[in-house]
Structures are given as C-alpha cells and as structure tokens.
XYZ file of C-alpha atoms in Angstrom:
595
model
C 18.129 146.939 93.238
C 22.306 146.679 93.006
C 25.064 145.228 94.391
C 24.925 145.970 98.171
C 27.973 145.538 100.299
C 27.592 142.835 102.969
C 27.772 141.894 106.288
C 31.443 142.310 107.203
C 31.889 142.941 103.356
C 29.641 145.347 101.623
C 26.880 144.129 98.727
C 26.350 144.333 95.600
C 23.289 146.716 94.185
C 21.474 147.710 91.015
C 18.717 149.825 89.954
C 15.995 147.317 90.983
C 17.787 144.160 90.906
C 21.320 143.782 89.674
C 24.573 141.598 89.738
C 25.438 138.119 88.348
C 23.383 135.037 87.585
C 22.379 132.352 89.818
C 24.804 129.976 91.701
C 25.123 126.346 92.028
C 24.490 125.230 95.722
C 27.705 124.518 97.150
C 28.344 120.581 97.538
C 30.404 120.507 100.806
C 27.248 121.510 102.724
C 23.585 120.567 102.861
C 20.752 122.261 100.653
C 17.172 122.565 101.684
C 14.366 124.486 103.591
C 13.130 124.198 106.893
C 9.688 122.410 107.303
C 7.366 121.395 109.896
C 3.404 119.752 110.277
C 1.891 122.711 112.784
C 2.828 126.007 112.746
C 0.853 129.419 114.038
C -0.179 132.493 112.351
C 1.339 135.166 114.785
C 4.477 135.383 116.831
C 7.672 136.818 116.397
C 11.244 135.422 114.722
C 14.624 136.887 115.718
C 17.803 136.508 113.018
C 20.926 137.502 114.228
C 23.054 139.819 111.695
C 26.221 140.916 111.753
C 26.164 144.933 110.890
C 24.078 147.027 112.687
C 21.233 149.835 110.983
C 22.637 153.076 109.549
C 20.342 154.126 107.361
C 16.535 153.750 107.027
C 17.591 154.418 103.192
C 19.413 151.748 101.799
C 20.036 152.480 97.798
C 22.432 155.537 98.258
C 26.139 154.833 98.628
C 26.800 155.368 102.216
C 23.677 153.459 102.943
C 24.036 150.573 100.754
C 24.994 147.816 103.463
C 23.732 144.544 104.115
C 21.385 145.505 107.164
C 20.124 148.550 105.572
C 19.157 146.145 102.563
C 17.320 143.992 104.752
C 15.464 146.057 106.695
C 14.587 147.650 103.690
C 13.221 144.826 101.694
C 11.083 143.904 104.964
C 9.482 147.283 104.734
C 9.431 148.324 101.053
C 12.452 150.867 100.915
C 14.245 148.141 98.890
C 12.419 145.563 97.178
C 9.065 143.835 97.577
C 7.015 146.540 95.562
C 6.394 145.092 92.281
C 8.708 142.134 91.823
C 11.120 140.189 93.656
C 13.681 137.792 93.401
C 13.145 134.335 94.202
C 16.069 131.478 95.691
C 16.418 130.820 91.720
C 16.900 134.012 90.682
C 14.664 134.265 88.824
C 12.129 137.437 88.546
C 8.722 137.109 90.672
C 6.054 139.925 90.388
C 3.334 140.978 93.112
C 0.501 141.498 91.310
C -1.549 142.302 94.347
C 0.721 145.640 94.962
C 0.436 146.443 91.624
C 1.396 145.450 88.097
C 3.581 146.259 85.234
C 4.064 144.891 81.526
C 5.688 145.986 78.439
C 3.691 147.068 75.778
C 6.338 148.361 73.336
C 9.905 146.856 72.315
C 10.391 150.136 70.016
C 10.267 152.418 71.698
C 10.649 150.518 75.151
C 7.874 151.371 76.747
C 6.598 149.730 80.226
C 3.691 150.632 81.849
C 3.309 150.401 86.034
C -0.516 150.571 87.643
C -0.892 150.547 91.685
C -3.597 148.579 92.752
C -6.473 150.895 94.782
C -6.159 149.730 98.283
C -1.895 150.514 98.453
C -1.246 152.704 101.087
C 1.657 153.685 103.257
C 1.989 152.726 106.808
C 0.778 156.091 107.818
C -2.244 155.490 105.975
C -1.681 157.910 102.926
C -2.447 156.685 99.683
C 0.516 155.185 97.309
C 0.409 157.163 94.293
C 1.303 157.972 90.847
C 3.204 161.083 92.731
C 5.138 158.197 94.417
C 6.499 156.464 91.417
C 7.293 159.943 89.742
C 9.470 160.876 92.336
C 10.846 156.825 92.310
C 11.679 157.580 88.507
C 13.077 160.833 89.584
C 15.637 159.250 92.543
C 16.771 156.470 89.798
C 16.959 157.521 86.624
C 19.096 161.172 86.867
C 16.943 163.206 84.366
C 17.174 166.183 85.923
C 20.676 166.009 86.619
C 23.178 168.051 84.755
C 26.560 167.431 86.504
C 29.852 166.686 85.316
C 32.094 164.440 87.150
C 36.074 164.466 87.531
C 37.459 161.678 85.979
C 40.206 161.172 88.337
C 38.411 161.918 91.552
C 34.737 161.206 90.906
C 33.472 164.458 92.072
C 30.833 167.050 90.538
C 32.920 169.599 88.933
C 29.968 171.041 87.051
C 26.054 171.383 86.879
C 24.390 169.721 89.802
C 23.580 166.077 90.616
C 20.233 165.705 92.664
C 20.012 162.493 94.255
C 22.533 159.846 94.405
C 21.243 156.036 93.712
C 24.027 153.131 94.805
C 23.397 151.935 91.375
C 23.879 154.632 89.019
C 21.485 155.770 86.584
C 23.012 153.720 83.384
C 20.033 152.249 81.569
C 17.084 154.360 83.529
C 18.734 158.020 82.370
C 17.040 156.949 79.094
C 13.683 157.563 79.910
C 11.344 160.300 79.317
C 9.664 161.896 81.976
C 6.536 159.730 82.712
C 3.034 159.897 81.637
C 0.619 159.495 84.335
C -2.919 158.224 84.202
C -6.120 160.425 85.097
C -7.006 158.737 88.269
C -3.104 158.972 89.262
C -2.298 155.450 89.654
C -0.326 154.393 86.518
C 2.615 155.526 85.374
C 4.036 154.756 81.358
C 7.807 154.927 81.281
C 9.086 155.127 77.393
C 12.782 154.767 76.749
C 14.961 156.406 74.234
C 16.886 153.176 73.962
C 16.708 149.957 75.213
C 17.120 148.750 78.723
C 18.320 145.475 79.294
C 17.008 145.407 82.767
C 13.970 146.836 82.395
C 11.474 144.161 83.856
C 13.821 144.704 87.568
C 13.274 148.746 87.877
C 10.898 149.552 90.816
C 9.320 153.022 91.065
C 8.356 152.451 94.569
C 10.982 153.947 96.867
C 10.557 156.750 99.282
C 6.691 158.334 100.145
C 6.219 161.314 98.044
C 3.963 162.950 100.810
C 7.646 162.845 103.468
C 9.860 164.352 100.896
C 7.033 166.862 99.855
C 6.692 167.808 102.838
C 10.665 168.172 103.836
C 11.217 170.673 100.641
C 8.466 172.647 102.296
C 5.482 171.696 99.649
C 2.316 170.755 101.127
C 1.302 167.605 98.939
C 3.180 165.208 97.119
C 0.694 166.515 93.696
C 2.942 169.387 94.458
C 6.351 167.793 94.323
C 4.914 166.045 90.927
C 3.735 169.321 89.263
C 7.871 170.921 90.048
C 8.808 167.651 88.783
C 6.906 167.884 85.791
C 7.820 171.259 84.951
C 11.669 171.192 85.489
C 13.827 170.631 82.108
C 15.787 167.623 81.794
C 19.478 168.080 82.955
C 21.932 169.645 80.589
C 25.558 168.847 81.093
C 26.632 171.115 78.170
C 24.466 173.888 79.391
C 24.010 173.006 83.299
C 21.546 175.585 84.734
C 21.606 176.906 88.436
C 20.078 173.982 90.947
C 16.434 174.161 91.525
C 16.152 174.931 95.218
C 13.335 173.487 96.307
C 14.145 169.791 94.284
C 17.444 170.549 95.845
C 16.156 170.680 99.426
C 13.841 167.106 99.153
C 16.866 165.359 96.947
C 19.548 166.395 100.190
C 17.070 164.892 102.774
C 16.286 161.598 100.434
C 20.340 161.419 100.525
C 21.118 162.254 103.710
C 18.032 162.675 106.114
C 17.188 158.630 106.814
C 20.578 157.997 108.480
C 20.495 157.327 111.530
C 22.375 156.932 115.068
C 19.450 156.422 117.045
C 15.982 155.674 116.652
C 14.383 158.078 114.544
C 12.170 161.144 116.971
C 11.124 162.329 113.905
C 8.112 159.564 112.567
C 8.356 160.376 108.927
C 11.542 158.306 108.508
C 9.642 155.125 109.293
C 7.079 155.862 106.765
C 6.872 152.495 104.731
C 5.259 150.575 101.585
C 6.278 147.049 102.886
C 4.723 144.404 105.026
C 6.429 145.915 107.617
C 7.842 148.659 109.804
C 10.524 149.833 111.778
C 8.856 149.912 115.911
C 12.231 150.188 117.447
C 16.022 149.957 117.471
C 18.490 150.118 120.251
C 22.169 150.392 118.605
C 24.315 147.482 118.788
C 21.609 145.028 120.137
C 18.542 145.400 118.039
C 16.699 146.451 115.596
C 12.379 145.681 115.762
C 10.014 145.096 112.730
C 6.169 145.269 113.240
C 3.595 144.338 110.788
C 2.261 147.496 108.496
C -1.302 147.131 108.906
C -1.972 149.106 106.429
C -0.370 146.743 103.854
C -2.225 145.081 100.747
C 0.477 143.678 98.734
C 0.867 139.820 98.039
C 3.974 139.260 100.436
C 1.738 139.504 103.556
C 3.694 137.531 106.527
C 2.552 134.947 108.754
C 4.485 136.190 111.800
C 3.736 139.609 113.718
C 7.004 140.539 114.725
C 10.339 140.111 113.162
C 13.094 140.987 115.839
C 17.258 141.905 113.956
C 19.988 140.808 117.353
C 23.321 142.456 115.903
C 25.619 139.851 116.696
C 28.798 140.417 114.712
C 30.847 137.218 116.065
C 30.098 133.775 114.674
C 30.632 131.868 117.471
C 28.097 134.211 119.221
C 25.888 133.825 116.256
C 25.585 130.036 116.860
C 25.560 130.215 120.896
C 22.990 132.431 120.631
C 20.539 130.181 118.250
C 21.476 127.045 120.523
C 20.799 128.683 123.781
C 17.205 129.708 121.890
C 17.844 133.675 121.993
C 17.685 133.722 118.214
C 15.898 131.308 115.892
C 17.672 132.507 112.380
C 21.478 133.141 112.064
C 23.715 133.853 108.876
C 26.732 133.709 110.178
C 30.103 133.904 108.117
C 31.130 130.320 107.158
C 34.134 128.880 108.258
C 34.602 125.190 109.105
C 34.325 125.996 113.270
C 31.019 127.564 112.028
C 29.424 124.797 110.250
C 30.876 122.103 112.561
C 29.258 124.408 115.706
C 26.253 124.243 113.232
C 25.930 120.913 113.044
C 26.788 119.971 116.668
C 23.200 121.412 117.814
C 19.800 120.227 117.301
C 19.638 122.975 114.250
C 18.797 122.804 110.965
C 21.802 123.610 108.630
C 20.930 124.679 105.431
C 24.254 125.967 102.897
C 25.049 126.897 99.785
C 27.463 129.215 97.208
C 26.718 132.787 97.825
C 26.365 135.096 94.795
C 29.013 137.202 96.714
C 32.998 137.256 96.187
C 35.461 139.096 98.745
C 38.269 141.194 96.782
C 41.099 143.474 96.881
C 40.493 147.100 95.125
C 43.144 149.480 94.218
C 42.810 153.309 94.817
C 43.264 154.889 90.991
C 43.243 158.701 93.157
C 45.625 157.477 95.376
C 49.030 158.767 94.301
C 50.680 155.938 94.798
C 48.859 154.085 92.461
C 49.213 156.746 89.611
C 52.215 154.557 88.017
C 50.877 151.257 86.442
C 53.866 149.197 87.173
C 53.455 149.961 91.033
C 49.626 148.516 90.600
C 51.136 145.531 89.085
C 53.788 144.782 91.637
C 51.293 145.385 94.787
C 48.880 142.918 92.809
C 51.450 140.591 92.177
C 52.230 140.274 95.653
C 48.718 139.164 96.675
C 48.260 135.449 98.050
C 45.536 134.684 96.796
C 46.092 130.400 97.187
C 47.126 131.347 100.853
C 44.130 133.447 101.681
C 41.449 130.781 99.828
C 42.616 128.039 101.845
C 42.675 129.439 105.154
C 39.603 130.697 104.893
C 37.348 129.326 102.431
C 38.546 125.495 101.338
C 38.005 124.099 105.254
C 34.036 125.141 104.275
C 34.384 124.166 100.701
C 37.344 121.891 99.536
C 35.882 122.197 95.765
C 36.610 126.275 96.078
C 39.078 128.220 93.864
C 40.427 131.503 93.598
C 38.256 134.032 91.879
C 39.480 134.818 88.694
C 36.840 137.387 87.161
C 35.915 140.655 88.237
C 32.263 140.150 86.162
C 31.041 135.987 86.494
C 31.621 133.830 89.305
C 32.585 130.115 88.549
C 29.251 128.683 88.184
C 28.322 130.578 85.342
C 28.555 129.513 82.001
C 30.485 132.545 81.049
C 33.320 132.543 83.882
C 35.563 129.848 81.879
C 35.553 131.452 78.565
C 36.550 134.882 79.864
C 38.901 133.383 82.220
C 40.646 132.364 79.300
C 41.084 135.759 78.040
C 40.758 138.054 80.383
C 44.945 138.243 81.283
C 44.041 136.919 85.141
C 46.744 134.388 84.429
C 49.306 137.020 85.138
C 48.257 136.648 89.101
C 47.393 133.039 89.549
C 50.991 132.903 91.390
C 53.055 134.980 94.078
C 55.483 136.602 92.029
C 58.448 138.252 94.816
C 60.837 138.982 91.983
C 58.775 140.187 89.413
C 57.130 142.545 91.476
C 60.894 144.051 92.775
C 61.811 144.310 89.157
C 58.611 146.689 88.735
C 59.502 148.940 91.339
C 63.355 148.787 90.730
C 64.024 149.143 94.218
C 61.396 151.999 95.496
C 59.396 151.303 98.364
C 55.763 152.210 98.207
C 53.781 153.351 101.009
C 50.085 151.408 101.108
C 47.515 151.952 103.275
C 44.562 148.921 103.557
C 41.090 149.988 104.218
C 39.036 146.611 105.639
C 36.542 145.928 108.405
C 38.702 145.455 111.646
C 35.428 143.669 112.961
C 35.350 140.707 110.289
C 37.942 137.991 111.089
C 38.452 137.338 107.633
C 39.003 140.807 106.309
C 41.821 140.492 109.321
C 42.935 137.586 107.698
C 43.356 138.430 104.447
C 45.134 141.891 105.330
C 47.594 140.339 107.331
C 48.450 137.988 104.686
C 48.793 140.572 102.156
C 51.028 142.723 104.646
C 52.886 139.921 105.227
C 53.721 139.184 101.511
C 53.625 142.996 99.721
C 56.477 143.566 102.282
C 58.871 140.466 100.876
C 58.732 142.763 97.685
C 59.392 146.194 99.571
C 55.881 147.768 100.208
C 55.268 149.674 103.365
C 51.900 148.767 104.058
C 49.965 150.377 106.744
C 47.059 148.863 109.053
C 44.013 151.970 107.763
C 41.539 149.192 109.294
C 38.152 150.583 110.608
C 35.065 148.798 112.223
C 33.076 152.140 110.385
C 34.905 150.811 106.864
C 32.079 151.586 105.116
C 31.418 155.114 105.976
C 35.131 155.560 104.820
C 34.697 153.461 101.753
C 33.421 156.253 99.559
C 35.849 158.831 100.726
C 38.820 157.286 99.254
C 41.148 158.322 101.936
C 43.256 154.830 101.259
C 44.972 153.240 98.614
C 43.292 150.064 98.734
C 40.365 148.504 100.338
C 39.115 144.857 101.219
C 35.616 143.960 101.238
C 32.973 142.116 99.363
C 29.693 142.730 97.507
C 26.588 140.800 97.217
C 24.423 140.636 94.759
C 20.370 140.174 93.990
C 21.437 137.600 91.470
C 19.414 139.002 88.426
C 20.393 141.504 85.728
C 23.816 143.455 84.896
C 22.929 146.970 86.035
C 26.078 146.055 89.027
C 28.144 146.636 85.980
C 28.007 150.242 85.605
C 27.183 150.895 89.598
C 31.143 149.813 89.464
C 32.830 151.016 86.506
C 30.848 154.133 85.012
C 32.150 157.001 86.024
C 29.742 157.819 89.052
C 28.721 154.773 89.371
C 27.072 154.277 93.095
C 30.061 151.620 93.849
C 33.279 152.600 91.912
C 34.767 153.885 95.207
C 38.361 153.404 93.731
C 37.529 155.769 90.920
C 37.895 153.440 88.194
C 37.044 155.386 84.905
C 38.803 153.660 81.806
C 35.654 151.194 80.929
C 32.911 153.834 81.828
C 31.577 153.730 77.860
C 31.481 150.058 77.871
C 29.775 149.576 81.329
C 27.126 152.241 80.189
C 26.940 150.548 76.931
C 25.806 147.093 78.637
C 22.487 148.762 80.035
C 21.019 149.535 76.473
C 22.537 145.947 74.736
C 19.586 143.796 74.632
C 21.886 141.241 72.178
C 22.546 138.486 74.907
C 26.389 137.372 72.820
C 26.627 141.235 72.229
C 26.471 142.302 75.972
C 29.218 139.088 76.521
C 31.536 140.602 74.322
C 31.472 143.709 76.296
C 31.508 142.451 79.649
C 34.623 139.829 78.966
C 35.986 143.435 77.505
C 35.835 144.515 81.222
C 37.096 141.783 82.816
C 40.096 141.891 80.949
C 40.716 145.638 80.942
C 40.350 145.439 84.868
C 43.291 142.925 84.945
C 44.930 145.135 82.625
C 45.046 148.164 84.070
C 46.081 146.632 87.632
C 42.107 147.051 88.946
C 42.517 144.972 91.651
C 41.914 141.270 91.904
C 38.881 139.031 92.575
C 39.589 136.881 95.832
C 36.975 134.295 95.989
C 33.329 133.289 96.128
C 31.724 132.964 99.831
C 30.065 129.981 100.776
C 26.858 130.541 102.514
C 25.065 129.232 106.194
C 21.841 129.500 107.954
C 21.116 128.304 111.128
C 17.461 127.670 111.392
C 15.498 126.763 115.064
C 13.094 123.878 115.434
C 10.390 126.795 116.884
C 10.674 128.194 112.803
C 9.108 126.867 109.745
C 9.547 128.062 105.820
C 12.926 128.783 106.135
C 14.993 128.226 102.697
C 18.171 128.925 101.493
C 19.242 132.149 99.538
C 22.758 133.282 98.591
C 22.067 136.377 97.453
C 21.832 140.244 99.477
C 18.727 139.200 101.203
C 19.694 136.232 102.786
C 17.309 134.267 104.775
C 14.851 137.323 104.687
C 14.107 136.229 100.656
C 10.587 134.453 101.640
C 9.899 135.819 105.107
C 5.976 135.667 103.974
C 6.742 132.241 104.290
C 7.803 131.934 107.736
C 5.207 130.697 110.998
C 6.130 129.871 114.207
C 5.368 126.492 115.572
C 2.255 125.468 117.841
C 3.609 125.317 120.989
C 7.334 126.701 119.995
C-alpha cells in the first residue's frame, strides 16, 4: 500500500501499507462504533463518497485516488490479501488467504504460501504465477531506466510498470523462488527492508495480463519472467516486447470511463466484485463467491452513491438513501450530523491538506522566488476557517513527515527551519523578489470547497507581495496532477497509517507521488527503506523535513479531522482515519432485522 490521494484531496500510498503512525482521536468530536442487538446476514449497505471510479487499478499514479483505493480494498486490487490494517494501525494478517513469516533477518528473507482453495472471481486458481508477477509490478527488477532529475522522465533504459509507491525497499529483492506445487513464493533481500511485513504479492490475476501480452497461461508469463535479466541502468538493454505489452495494459488498461465491456478488468481476489457502475451516481459491489479468505462479509451487496457535496452527503443519509457517509468535516457538517437520528462517530485523520511547489516550473527555478510565494501563505487564516470550527484544539501543520500526534512531530519541529513560515511575511517576501512580479498558476480541485478556500486565500495574500496568480483549478485535478503543467498544486494525501515506504513514493526521484519533481533528498528517502535502526531512520527523516523547508518545498497546511455518518438500519460500523475510511472492517458490517 502508499499514500493515496483523497477524496477532494488525493491519498497517501506505499508498497503494501505506507505513511505515518497512528493518530489520536480528535477530542472535539465523539469516538466509537456503531452497535446494535439483531442484525441479518444478507442485504446491501450504500456509503456515499465523494470522487467517482477511474480506475479498476488503484496503485499506479493516475489511479491512486481515494475511490479507486476503496473499491480496491473491497475486491483485492488493494489490500485484504495477506494483511491489513486495523483502526489502530496496527498490522493484521489473514491467515485463511494465505500466510507469510520471516525466516531470515540476514539475509531478509520472507516466505508467502496461498492457501489451496484461493481462487479468483472467475474461478481460476490464485497462484505462485500471481505473486511473481505481484513482485514483478512492485519491486522494479527488471527495470533499467534512468530518470531526468529535473523533469522526472525516462531518459534512458525502460521502466515496465509504474507502482504509486515506488520501488524503494522492494528493488532489493532477488527474483523469487517458487515452491513445487506453485503456491509459495520465498522473497530474499539484498538488504534490509524496513517494511517488509506490509508488502503484498497479490495484485493483478496473472491469467488477465497473460493473456493481454498474447501468452496463453499465466505459467507462461512466469517462465519470461524468470528468464529476463534484472534491469541494468548502466547497460539498459532494448525493452522486452512481450513484458512490455502486459506492463502497458497493467498501467493503463483498468481505467475506465464506463463500465468495463471487456470482463477481464473485473477479475478479482477480494470478497468482492465490481457488478456495475453508472458514472457520477454509482458504483455496485457484489459478493465474490468464489472467495475463501478470512474477511468474508456479512452483507451481499455493497452499493458506492458519488455524492461530492456535504450537505448532500448528510441529506442523503437522513432521508435513508444512504446508510454510510464520510463527508468532509466542517462545523455545518457535524452540526447537520448531529441534528438527525444518526450515529456520529469522529476522529483525527492520518491525512494533512498542503501546498506543493512546482521545482520544473520555471518560475520556481530561483530559490528566493520559492521563499517569497511560501512566505505569503496564510496558513493561521486558512486553519481557522476551515478546520478550528470542527476542532478548536487544531494547529497549523508544521512537518512535511509526522503529524502532531506523533511522538516525533515536536522534536523535528524544533529543527526542521518551519519557523521561518509560522507568520505572513508581506515585506520580506517583496524584498526577495526586489520588485519582479511572478506569474503562478494553482492546480486544486474546483469541486472541494475547501481547496476553493484555501486558493482564494492564498491569491488573495501572494498578490499583497506582487504575485500574479492564476485560477489553473480543475474538477479532473488529479489526472493533471502528474503532468506538472502548473507551478503549484493544492491537495492532500492519506495515508494507511503503518510503515514509511510514503517517504520515498514522495521524494525519490520517481517516486509514484513526487509530482512537483522534488529530487534533492532522493538518497535519503531511498535510504529510509533499508534502515531497520528505529533512532537511525529518525535522523534521516527529520533530515527531510528540514531540507523540504529549506529548499522552499512547499508547506504542510494542516491535519483533517474525520466524520462518519452511520444509519440506525447498519451495525459494525467503527471509526478509521486512514485511506480506507469506513470500508476498514466492512466484514464486520450486517444489516438490521427488520431495517
């Protein structure tokens, strides 16, 4: 998993699991689960989200969003394979999809064994040949590309597929040895991986992809697996064409505009699978029948209403159209919330909205003119029109790595040079540009009242100081995101909650999320996926965080608070702040007798 980018923000993803540690529950708001005496096996739940489906692949770049993430976890693209996080963070496996253990600290060495009666919802076997090409999507081996450091692109060799996260930490591994009766897997690392126990080699059916780069069983696609080199960037060969063909399609071929004609896209390992999806109203989840994992829900049907608008969110659960909604908090939200018969639960999200500076925009080449933009930025303003009416206890975000709650944020707030923002500063920041006028252009979702917010506010300010900045506002933000056709974006990731591997999906050169081609701490952001030391890997990730304020990053805005809106008709609801939201536990939802 990685940092995914959210809702009206985008999230943050990592190779299996990644971001920052688990969050205190917020204390403006109420805590809890839902619970009830009688509920019914069977039935069908409906949870209103904000972004609609794009992909039916959410772990490469462009598909990385909130939506994606959820659907995916639901039916095994993303999560809920071998482990999965749990509302404290902490690391759960499913022993009845499979298992895994480490049976070497030197070498690493982790070994991964399906259980017999795993199949996909087409009724194909999970394999061996699945988790081969899983390793193969993740970890980069056979890649040999070189990437510009200004720009980001491939200027050399070839890069196959193209994980959100990155392939810091995984790249280390030697190309698998499989068991006789093809159902185990034994991945041994060159060095160690910090987040080893969180890497899941489940991920897209070897039989589809087989069959897209024209082989005729996914024993095929292992044997060219097996017998390709491992990528040389000193010595980068021509592509393979055929690994070529089924790495474009694993990239590319699951997103969608419309509901899939062709049925090997809905192909899934999870509990459940896609059945339908009309765009901009719906998405519908059926159970996989063919499931045998552990996370086996309660309810037969689990119904996604795209409703982008709060207010709409919480009309919508009241008038009983929707039992589940997430809505973005603001204090109109909760009070709505609380007005109806409703249960409310709340708490901190492990998410944080922020502003990100372009380093391959021109106008952004001179430090000084970072400095002065940043310097500009209301931060105070923006937290209290948005955030403090939810949570008066909130404060600006002043780390680009930890989030208050952790034990870390303090000390490397202390250090990390975020002081030189914690004010407006007009005259400082017309002293920097010594009377130029800078041309900006702000990339944020048009659709999400606060991204509105805040780029108004920054408009508003950045101009006092003699900035030009111009509306580049999209409701498809995240399709542009990559491109880099701004010079600074607003949005927000979310995060699993577990692990560090979010650190190099946003600063290695690369990296799945370093969309403003940030490429001064790539050593030290690969270096944190092999330190197992727990004050050694601080040391580099407070190095980070203050380089990133250094170098005129961008700046951290603030932490989101969190709501769910849960029905009376629902039971086994609980709060998560992390990227899966109220979908963490949905083996624990039922619908009530009678409901």
């Amino acid at each position: 998993m990685h940092i995914r980018k959210s809702r009206a923000r985008h999230a943050i993803t990592a190779v299996a699991v990644a971001g920052v540690a688990a969050l205190a529950l917020s204390a403006c708001t109420t805590s809890g689960s839902t619970s009830g005496s009688t509920a019914a096996t069977g039935g069908t739940v409906t949870v209103a989200v904000v972004n609609d489906l794009t992909s039916l692949n959410p772990s490469t770049p462009q598909g990385n969003v909130d939506t994606n993430g959820q659907v995916g976890y639901l039916n095994g693209a993303y999560g809920s394979g071998f482990q999965y996080i749990d509302d404290n963070y902490k690391i759960v496996h499913d022993d009845k999809f499979g298992t895994f253990e480490k049976t070497s600290d030197d070498p690493l060495t982790v070994k991964y064994t399906l259980n017999k009666a795993d199949k996909w919802s087409d009724g194909e076997p999970v394999t061996a040949d699945d988790m081969i090409l899983g390793w193969a999507m993740q970890s980069g081996y056979y890649d040999s590309a070189t990437f510009d450091q200004a720009t980001g692109e491939v200027t050399s060799g070839t890069q196959y597929f193209t994980p959100a996260a990155g392939t810091a930490g995984i790249d280390q591994t030697a190309y698998p040895a499989v068991s006789d009766d093809n159902r185990t897997i034994t991945l041994t690392y060159a060095k160690p991986f910090v987040d080893w126990e969180l890497f899941n080699p489940i991920a897209l059916p070897a039989h589809v992809l087989a069959k897209k780069a024209g082989l005729s069983s996914p024993a095929d696609l292992t044997k060219l697996l097996k017998g390709l080199p491992k990528g040389d960037k000193a010595a980068p060969t021509a592509p393979d064409a055929t690994l070529k063909k089924a790495a474009d399609f694993a990239n590319t071929g699951y997103d969608i505009t419309a509901f899939p004609t062709d049925k090997d896209l809905l192909v899934a390992s999870g509990p459940f699978v896609v059945s339908g999806w009309t765009p901009g109203q719906s998405i519908t989840m059926v159970k996989n029948k063919y499931y045998a994992g552990g996370l086996k829900p309660k309810v037969d049907k689990v119904v996604f209403r795209i409703i982008p608008d709060s207010n709409a969110q919480v009309t919508a659960l009241q008038n009983g159209e929707v039992d589940i909604i997430n809505p973005q908090a603001s204090a109109d939200t909760l009070t709505a919330l609380k007005a109806t018969s409703a249960t409310v639960l709340a708490g901190d999200q492990v998410s944080y909205d922020h502003l990100d500076l372009n380093f391959g925009a021109p106008v952004f080449q001179d430090p000084k003119v970072r400095e002065a933009f940043l310097k500009t930025v209301p931060r105070q303003q923006i937290l209290d029109s948005i955030v403090t009416p939810v949570n008066p206890k909130a404060e600006v975000l002043n780390s680009q790595i930890w989030l208050p709650s952790q034990d870390e944020y303090a000390a490397s707030v202390k250090q990390n040079g975020s002081d030189k923002f914690d004010k407006v500063d007009i005259d400082g920041a017309k002293a920097l540009l010594a009377g130029a006028t800078p041309t900006v252009r702000i990339l944020y979702n048009t659709n999400n009242p606060n991204r509105v917010d805040e780029f108004q506010a920054i408009s508003a300010s950045a101009a006092k100081a003699g900035f030009k900045v111009v509306d580049a506002g999209s409701p498809d933000w995240s399709k542009l995101l990559p491109g880099g056709n701004y010079d600074a974006s607003l949005f927000g990731w979310i995060s699993p909650g577990a692990g560090t591997t979010m650190i190099p999906q946003l600063f290695a050169t690369g990296g799945g999320g370093n969309n403003n081609r940030y490429n001064a701490m790539n050593d030290v952001a690969v270096k944190t996926q092999t330190t197992v030391d727990k004050d050694e890997l601080i040391t580099l990730e407070q190095q980070i965080d203050k380089a990133t304020f250094a170098d005129g990053y961008g700046l951290p805005l603030f932490q989101l608070p969190g709501i769910f809106g849960v029905s009376a008709r629902v039971d086994g609801v609980k709060y998560m702040g992390n990227q899966t939201g109220p979908f963490w536990n949905f083996w624990e939802w039922s619908v009530k007798s009678g409901k």
